[in-house]
mmCIF file of C-alpha atoms in Angstrom:
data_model
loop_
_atom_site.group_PDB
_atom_site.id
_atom_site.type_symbol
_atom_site.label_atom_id
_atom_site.label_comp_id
_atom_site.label_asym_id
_atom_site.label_seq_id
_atom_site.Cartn_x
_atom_site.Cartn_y
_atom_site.Cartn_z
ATOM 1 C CA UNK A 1 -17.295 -12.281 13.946
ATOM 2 C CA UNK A 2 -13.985 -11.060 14.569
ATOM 3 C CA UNK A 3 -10.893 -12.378 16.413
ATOM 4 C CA UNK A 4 -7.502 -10.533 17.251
ATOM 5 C CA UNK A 5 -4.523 -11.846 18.417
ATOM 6 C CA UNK A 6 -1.365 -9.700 19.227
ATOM 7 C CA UNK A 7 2.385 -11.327 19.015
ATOM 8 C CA UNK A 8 5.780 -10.921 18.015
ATOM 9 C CA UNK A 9 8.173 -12.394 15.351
ATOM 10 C CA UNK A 10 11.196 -12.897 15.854
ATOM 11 C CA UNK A 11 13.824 -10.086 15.482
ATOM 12 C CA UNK A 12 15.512 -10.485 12.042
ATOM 13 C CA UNK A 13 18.555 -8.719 9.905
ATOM 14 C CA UNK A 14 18.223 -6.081 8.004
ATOM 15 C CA UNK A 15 16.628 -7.678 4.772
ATOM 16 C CA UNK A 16 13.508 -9.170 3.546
ATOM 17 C CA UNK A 17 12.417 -12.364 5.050
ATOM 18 C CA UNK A 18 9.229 -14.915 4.315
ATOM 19 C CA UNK A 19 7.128 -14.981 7.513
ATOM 20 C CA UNK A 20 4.241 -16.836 6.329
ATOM 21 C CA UNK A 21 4.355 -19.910 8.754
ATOM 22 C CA UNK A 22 5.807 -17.844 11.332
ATOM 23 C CA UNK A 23 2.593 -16.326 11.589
ATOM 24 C CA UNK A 24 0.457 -18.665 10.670
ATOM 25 C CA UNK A 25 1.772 -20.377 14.172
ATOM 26 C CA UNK A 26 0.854 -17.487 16.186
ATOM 27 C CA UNK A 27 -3.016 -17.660 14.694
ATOM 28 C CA UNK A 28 -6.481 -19.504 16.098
ATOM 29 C CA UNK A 29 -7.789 -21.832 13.272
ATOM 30 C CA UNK A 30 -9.208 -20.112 10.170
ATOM 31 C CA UNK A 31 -12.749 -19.829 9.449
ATOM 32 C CA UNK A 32 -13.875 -21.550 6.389
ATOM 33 C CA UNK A 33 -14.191 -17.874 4.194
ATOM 34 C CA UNK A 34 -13.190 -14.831 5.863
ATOM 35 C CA UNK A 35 -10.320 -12.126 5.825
ATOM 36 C CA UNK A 36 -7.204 -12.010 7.867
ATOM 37 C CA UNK A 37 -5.741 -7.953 8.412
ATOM 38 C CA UNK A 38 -2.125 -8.151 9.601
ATOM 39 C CA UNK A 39 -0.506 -4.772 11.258
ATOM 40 C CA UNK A 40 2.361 -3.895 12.147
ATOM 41 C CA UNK A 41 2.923 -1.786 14.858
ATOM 42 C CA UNK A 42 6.221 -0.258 13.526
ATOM 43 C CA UNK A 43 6.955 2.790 11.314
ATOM 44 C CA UNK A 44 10.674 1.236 10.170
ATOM 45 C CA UNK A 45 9.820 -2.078 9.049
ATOM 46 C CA UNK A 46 6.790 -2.772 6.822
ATOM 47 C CA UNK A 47 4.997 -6.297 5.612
ATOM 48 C CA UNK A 48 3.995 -7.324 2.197
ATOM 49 C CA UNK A 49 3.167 -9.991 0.095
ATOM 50 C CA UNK A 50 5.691 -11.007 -2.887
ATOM 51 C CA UNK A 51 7.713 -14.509 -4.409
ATOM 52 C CA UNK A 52 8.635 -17.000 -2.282
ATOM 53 C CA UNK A 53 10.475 -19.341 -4.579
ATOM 54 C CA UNK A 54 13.973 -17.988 -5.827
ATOM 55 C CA UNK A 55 15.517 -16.225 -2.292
ATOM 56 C CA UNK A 56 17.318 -14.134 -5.224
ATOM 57 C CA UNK A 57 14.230 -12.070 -5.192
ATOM 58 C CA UNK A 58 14.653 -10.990 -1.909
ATOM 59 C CA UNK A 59 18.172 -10.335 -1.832
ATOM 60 C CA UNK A 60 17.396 -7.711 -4.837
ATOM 61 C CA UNK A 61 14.529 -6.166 -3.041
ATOM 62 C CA UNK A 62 17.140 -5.261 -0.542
ATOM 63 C CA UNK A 63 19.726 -3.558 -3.231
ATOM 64 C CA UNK A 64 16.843 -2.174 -4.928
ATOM 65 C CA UNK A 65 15.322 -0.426 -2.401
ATOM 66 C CA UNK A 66 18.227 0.676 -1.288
ATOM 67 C CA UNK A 67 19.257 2.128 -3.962
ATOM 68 C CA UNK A 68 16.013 4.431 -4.890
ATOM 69 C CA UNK A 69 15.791 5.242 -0.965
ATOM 70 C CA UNK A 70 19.446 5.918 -0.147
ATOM 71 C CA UNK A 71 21.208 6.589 2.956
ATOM 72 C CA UNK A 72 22.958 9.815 3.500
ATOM 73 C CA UNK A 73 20.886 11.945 1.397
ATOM 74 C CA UNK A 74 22.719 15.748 1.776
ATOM 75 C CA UNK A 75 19.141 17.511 2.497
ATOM 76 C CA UNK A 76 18.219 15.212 5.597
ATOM 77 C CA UNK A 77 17.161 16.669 8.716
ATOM 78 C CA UNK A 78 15.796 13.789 10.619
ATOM 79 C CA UNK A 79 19.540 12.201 10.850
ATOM 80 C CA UNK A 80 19.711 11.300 15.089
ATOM 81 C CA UNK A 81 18.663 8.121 14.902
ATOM 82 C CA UNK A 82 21.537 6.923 12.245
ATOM 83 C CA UNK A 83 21.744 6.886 8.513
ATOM 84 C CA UNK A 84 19.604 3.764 8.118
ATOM 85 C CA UNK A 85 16.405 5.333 10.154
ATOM 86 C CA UNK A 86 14.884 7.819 7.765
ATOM 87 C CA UNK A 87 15.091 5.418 4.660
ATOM 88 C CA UNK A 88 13.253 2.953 6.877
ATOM 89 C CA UNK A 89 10.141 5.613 7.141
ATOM 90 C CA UNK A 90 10.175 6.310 4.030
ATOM 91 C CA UNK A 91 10.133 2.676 2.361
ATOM 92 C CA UNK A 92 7.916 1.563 5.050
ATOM 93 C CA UNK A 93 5.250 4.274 3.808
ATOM 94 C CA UNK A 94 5.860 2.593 0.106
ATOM 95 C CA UNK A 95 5.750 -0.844 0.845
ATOM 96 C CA UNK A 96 2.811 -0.367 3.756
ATOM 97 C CA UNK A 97 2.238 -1.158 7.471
ATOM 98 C CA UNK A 98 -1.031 -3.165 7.054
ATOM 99 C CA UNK A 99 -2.449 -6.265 4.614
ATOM 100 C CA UNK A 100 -5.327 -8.065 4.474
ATOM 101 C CA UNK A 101 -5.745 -11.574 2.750
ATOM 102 C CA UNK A 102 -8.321 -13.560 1.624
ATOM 103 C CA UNK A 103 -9.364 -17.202 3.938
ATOM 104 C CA UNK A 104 -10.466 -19.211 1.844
ATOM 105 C CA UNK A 105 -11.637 -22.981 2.719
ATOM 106 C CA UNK A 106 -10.250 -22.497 6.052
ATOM 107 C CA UNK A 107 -6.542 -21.460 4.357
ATOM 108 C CA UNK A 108 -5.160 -18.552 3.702
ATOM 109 C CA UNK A 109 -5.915 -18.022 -0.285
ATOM 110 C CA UNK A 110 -2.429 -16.992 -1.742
ATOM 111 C CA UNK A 111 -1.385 -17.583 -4.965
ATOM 112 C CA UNK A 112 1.011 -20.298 -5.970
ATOM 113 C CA UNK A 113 4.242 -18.027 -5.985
ATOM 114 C CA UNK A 114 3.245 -15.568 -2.969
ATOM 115 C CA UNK A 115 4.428 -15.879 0.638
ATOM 116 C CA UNK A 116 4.490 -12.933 3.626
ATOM 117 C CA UNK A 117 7.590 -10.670 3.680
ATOM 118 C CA UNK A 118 8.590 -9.206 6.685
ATOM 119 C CA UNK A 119 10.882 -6.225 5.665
ATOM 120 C CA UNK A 120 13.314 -5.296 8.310
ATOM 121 C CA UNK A 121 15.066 -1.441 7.092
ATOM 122 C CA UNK A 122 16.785 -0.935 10.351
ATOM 123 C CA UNK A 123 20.294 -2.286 10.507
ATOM 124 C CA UNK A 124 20.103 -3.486 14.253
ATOM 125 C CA UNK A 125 16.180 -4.037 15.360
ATOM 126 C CA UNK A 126 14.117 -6.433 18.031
ATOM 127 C CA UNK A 127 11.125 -8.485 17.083
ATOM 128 C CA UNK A 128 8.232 -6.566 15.010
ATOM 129 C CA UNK A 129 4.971 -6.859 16.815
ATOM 130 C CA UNK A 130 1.867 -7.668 14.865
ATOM 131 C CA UNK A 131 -1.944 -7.413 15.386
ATOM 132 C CA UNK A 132 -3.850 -10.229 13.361
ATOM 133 C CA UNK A 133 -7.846 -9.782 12.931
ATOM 134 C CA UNK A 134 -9.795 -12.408 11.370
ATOM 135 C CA UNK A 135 -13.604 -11.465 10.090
ATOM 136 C CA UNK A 136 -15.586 -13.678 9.162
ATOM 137 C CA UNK B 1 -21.660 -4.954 12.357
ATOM 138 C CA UNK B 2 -20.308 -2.181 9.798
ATOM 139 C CA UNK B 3 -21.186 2.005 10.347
ATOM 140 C CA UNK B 4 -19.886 4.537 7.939
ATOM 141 C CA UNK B 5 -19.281 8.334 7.884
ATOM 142 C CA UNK B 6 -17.810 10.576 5.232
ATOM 143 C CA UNK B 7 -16.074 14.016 6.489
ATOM 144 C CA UNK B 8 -13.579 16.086 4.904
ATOM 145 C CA UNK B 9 -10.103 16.967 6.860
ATOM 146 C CA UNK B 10 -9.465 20.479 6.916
ATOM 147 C CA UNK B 11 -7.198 21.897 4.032
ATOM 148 C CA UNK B 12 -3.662 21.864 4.791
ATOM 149 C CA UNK B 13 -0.654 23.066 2.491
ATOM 150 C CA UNK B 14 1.845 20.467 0.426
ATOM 151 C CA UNK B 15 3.248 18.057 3.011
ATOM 152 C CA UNK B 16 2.437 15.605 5.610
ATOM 153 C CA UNK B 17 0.590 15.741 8.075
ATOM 154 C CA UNK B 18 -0.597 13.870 11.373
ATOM 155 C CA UNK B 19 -4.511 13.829 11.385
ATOM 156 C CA UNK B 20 -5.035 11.014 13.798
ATOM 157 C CA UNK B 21 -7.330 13.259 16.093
ATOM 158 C CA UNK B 22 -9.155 14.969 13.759
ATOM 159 C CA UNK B 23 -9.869 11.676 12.086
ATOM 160 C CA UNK B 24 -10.956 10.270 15.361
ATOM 161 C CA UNK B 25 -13.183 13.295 16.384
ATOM 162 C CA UNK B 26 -15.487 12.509 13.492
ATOM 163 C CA UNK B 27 -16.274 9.041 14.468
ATOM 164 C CA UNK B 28 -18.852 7.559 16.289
ATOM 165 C CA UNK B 29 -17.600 5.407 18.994
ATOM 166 C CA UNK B 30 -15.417 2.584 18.379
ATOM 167 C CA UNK B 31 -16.375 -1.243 19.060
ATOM 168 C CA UNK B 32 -14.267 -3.227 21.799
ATOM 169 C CA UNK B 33 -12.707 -5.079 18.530
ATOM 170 C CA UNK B 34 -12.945 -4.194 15.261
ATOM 171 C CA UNK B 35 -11.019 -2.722 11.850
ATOM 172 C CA UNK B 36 -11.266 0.733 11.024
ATOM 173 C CA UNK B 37 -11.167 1.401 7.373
ATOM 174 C CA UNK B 38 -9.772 4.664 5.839
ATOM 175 C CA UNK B 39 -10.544 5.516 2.102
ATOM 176 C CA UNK B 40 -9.364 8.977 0.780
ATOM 177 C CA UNK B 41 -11.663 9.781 -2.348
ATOM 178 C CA UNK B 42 -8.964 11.590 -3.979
ATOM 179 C CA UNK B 43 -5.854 10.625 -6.508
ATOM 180 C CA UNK B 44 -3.467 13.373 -5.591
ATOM 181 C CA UNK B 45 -3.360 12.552 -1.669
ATOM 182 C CA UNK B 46 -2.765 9.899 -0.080
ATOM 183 C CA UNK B 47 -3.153 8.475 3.641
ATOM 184 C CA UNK B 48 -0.554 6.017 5.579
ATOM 185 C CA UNK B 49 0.793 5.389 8.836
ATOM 186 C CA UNK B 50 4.697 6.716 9.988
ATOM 187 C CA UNK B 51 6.480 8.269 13.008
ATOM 188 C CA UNK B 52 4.372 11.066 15.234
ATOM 189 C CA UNK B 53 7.078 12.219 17.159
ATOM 190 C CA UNK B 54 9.801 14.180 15.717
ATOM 191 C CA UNK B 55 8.621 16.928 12.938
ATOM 192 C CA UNK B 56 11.754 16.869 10.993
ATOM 193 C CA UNK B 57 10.504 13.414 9.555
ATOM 194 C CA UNK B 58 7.495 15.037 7.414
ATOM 195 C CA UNK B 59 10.051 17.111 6.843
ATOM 196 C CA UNK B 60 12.240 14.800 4.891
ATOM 197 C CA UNK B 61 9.260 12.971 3.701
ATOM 198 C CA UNK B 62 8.573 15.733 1.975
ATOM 199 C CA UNK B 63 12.325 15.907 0.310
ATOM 200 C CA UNK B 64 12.712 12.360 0.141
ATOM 201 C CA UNK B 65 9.366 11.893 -2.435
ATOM 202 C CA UNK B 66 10.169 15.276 -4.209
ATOM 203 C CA UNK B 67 13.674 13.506 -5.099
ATOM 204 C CA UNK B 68 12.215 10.091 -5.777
ATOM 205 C CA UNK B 69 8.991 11.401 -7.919
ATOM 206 C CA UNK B 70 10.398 14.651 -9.275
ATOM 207 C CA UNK B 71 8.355 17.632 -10.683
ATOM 208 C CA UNK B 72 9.243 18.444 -14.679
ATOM 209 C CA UNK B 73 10.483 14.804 -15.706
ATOM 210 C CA UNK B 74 11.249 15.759 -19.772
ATOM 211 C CA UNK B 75 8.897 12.619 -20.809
ATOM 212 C CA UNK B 76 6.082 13.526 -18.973
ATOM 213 C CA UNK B 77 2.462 14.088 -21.367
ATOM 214 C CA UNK B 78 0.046 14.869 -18.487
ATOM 215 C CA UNK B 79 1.295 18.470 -17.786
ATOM 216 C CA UNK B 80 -2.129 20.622 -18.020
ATOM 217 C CA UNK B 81 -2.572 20.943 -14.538
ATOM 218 C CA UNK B 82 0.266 21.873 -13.511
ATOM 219 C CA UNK B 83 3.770 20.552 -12.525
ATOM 220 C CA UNK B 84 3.213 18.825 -9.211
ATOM 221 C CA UNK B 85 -0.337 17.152 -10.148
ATOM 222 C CA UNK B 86 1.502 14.145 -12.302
ATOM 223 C CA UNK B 87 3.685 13.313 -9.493
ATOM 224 C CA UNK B 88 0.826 13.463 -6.921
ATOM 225 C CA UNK B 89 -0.462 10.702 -8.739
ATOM 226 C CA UNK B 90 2.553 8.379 -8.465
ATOM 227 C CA UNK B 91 3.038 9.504 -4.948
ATOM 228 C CA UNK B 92 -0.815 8.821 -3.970
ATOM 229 C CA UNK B 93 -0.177 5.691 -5.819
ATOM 230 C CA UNK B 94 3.523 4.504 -4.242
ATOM 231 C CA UNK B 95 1.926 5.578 -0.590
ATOM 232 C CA UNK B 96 -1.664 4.659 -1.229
ATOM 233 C CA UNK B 97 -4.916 5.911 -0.828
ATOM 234 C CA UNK B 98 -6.731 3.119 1.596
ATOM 235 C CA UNK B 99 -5.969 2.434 5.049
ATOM 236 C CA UNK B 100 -7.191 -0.501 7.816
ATOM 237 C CA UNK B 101 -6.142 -0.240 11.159
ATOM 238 C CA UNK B 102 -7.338 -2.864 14.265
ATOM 239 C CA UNK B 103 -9.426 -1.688 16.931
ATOM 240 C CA UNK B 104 -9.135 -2.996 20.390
ATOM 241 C CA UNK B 105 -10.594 -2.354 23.775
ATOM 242 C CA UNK B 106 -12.766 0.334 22.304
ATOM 243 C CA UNK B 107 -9.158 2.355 20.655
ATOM 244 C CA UNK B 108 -7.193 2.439 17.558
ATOM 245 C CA UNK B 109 -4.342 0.228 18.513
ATOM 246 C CA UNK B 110 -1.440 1.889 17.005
ATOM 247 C CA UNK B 111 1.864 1.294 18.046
ATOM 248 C CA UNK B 112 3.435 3.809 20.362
ATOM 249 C CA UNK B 113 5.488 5.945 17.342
ATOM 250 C CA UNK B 114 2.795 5.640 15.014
ATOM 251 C CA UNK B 115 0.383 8.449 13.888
ATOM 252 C CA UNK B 116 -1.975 8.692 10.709
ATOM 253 C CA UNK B 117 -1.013 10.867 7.923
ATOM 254 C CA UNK B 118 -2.648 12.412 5.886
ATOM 255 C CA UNK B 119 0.107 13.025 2.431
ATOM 256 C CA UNK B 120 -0.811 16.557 0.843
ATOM 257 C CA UNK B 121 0.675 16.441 -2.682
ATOM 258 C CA UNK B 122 -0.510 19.097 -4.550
ATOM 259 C CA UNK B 123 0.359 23.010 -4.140
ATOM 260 C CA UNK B 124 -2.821 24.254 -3.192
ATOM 261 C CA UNK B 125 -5.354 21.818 -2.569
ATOM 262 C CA UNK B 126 -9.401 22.081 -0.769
ATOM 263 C CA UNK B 127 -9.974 20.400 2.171
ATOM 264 C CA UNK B 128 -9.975 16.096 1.650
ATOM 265 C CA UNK B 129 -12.551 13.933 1.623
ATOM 266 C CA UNK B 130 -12.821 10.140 3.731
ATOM 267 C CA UNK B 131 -14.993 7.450 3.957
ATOM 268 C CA UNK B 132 -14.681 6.208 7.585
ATOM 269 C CA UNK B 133 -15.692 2.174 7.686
ATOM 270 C CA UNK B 134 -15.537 0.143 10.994
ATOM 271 C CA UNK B 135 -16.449 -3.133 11.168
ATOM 272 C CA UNK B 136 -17.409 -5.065 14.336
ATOM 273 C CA UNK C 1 -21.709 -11.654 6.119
ATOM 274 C CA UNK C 2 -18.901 -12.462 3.731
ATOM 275 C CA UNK C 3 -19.429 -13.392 0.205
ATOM 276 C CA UNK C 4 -16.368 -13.936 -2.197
ATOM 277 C CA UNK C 5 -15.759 -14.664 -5.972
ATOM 278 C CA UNK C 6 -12.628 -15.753 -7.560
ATOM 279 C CA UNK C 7 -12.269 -15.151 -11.445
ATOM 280 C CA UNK C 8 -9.504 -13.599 -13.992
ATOM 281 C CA UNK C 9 -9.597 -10.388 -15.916
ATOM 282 C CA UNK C 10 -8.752 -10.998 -19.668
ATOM 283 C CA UNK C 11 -4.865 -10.610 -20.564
ATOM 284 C CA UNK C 12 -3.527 -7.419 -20.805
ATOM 285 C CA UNK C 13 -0.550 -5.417 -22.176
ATOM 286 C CA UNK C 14 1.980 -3.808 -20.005
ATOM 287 C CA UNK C 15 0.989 -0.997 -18.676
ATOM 288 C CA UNK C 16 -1.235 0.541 -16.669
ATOM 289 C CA UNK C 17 -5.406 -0.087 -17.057
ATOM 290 C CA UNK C 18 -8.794 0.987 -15.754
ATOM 291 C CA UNK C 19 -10.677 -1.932 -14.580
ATOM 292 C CA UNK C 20 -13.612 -1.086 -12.777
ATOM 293 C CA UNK C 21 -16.298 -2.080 -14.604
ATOM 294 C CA UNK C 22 -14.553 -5.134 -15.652
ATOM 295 C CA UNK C 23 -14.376 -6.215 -11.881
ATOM 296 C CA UNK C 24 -17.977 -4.922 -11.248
ATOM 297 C CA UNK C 25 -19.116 -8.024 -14.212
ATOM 298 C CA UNK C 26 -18.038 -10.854 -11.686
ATOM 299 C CA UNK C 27 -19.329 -9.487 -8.363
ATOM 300 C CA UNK C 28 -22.649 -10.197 -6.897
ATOM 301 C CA UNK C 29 -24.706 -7.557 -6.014
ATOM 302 C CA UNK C 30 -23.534 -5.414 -3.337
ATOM 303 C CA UNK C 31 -24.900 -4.657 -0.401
ATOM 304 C CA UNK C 32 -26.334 -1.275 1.026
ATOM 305 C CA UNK C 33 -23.344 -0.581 3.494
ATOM 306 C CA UNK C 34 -19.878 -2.573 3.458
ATOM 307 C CA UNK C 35 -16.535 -3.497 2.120
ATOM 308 C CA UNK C 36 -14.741 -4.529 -1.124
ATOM 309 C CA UNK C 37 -11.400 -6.305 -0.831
ATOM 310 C CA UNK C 38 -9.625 -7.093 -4.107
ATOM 311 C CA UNK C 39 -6.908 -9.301 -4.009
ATOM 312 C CA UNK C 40 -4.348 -9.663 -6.869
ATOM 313 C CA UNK C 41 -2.914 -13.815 -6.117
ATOM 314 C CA UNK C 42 0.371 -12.447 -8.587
ATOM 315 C CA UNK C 43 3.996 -10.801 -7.628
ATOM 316 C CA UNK C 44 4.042 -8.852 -11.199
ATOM 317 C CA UNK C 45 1.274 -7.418 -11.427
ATOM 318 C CA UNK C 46 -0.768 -4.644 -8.400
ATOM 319 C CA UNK C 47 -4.112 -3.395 -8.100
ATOM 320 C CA UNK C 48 -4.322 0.461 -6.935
ATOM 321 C CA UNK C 49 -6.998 3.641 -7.527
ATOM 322 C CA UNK C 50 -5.959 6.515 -9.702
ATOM 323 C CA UNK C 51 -6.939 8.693 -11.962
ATOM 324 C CA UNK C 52 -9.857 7.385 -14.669
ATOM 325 C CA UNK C 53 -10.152 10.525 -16.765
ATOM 326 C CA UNK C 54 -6.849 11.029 -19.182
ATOM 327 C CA UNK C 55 -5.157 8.592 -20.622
ATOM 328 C CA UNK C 56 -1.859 10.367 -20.466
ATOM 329 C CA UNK C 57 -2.015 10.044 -17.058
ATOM 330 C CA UNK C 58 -1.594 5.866 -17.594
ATOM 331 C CA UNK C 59 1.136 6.519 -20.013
ATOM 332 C CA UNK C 60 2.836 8.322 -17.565
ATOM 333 C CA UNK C 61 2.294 6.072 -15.035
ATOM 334 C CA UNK C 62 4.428 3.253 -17.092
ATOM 335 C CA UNK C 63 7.115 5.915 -18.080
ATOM 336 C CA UNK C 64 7.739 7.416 -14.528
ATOM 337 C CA UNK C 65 7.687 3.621 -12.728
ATOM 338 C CA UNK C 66 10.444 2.639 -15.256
ATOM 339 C CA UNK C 67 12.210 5.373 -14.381
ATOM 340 C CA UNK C 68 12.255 5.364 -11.088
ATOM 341 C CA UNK C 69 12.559 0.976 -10.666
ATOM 342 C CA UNK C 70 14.890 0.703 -13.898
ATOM 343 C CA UNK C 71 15.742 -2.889 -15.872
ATOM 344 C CA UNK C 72 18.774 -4.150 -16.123
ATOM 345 C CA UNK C 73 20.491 -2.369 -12.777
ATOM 346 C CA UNK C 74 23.816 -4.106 -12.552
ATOM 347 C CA UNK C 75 23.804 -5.304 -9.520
ATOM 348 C CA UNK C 76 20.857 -7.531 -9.715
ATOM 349 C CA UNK C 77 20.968 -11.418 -8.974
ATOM 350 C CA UNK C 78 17.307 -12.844 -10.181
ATOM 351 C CA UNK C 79 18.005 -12.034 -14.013
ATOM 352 C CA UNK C 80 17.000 -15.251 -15.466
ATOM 353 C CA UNK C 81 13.093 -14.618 -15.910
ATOM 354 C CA UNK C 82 13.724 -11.777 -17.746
ATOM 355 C CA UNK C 83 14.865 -8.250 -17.235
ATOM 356 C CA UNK C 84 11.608 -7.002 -16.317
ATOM 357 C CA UNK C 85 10.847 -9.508 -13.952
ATOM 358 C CA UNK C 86 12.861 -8.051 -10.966
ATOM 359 C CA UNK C 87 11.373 -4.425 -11.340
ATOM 360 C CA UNK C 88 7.915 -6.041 -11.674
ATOM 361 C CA UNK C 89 8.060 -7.514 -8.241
ATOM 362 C CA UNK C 90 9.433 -3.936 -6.396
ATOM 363 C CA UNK C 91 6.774 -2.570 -8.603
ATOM 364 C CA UNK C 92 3.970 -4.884 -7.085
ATOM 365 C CA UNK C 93 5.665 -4.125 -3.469
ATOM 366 C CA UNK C 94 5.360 -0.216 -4.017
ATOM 367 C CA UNK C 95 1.409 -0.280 -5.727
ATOM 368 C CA UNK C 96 0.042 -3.143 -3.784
ATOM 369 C CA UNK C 97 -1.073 -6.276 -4.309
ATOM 370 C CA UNK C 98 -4.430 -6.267 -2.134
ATOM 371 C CA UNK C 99 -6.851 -3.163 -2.241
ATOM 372 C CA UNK C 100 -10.534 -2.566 0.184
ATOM 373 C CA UNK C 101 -12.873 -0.273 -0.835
ATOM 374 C CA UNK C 102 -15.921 1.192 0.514
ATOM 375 C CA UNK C 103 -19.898 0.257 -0.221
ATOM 376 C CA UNK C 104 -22.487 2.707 0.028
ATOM 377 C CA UNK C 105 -25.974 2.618 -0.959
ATOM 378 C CA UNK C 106 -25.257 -0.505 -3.130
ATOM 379 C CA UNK C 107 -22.209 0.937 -4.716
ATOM 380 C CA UNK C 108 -19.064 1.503 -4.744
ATOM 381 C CA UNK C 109 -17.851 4.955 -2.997
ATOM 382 C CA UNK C 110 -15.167 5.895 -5.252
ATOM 383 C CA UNK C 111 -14.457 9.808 -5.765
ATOM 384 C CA UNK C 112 -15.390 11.118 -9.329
ATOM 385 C CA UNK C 113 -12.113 10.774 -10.753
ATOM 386 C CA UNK C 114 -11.406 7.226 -9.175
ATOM 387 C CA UNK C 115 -10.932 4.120 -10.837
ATOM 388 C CA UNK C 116 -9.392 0.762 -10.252
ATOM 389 C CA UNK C 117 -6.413 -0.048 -12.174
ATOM 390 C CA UNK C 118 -4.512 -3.332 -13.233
ATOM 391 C CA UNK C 119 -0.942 -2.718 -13.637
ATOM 392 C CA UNK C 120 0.716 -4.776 -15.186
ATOM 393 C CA UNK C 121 4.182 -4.872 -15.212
ATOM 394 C CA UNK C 122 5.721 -8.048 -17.505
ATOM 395 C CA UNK C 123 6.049 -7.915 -21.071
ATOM 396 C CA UNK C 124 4.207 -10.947 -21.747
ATOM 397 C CA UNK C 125 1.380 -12.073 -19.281
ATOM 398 C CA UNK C 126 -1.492 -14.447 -18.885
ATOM 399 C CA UNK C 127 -4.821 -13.030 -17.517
ATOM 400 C CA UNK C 128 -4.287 -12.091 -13.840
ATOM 401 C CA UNK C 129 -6.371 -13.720 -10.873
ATOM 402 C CA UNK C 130 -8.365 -11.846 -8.098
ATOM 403 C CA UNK C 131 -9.934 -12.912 -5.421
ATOM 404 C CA UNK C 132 -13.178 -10.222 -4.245
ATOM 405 C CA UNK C 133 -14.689 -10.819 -0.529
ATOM 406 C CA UNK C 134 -17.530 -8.556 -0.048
ATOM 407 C CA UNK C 135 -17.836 -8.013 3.698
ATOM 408 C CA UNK C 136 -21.777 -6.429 5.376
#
């Protein structure tokens, strides 16, 4: 059986930000085992899974990715949109669009140190929208 | 419910590519809601999800990986075939090689800007093979 | 139908590692059509598909992802586990943490020169848990 529900989260700054209850809120109840795909219907901002303890971690991600996708890059064509919106494509292709996660006894079954990363490249952006499907 | 196909895409040269309608013209009709699964059967390609509107963004995918993941790094060991097949591999690796995307009212629902692509990383490559999964 | 298993492959040494037949020993049997998710419940550690024929191709692997996601950049903040913590976690963001492949005829449909592989990126690590949810 499957069960979709479309929403939005709220727009965020550029950066990488833990969405887990966020969209946990937006979902019907879980089955008991079953899958939950998450997609986002953006091609500058991308969702993963990584820590959610130390918020170090995600202030790194930020210089880090920044720093192997730079802006300004002499040989870029694609430039209209600003310095900040071809490094968005491109680390949205590395870090993904889509995810799927294991439900478990009616929970989603992360690990002890994982949480849902919304990761906003654009420097000004609204709210992503999502599509959640749950199988089960 | 799950039905499967397996097709190859059409060889194309290095670079990126949208393939969203040729995907789509090999598959049976879609379910009012569902997941579509894409699986590329290769490790030198790769298949994702990114803008489908202005060209000069393959473009400078194309330059952006070649600068991240470039050909002739002095401590590479796996050289025999050739100078761009070791950096295929990290690309199909960064990008990825699997692909779900939700289904609903009886179409892909991608977001407005988004296209598949298909990510041609070799020089001179055949045509690609997919298995094609939806689930119902 | 959804079945799932939850169990740990042994520890293993940085680097990267073909693991296919390892995860194949704790499934079930699969079914004649359907899916494989893997999920990896760790943010230092991603499951992906590459190459399974020469090893030089793994060697490479670990070489050209420390290149490219460096220790000891000197702007980083979360320092304190270690400098190969941070690049572990952008290392799990690039490869992926969660990974569906498809059944056919019983079997996985990987391409001939497929295989899954564990990467593991700390120096020192425990065995690392998945989670598998077969879907028909």
């Amino acid at each position: 059986m499957m069960t979709q529900a479309t929403f939005s989260l709220a727009a965020k700054p550029r950066g990488y930000h833990i969405v887990t209850n966020e969209i946990l809120a937006q979902l019907p109840s879980l089955p008991t085992v079953g899958l939950l795909h998450l997609f986002i219907q953006h091609t500058s901002a991308a969702i993963t899974i990584n820590e959610n303890a130390d918020p170090d971690v995600r202030t790194d991600f930020e210089s880090i990715f920044n720093h192997i996708v730079p802006e300004n890059l002499p040989f870029l064509t694609h430039t209209l949109e600003g310095p900040d919106d071809m490094p968005a494509h491109i680390k949205a292709a590395m870090i993904g669009n889509n995810l799927t996660i294991p439900i478990t006894d009616g929970q989603l079954n992360l690990g002890i140190w994982q949480g849902i990363y919304l990761c906003e490249f654009r420097n000004r952006a609204s709210g992503r929208q999502l599509v959640a499907t749950i199988s089960s």
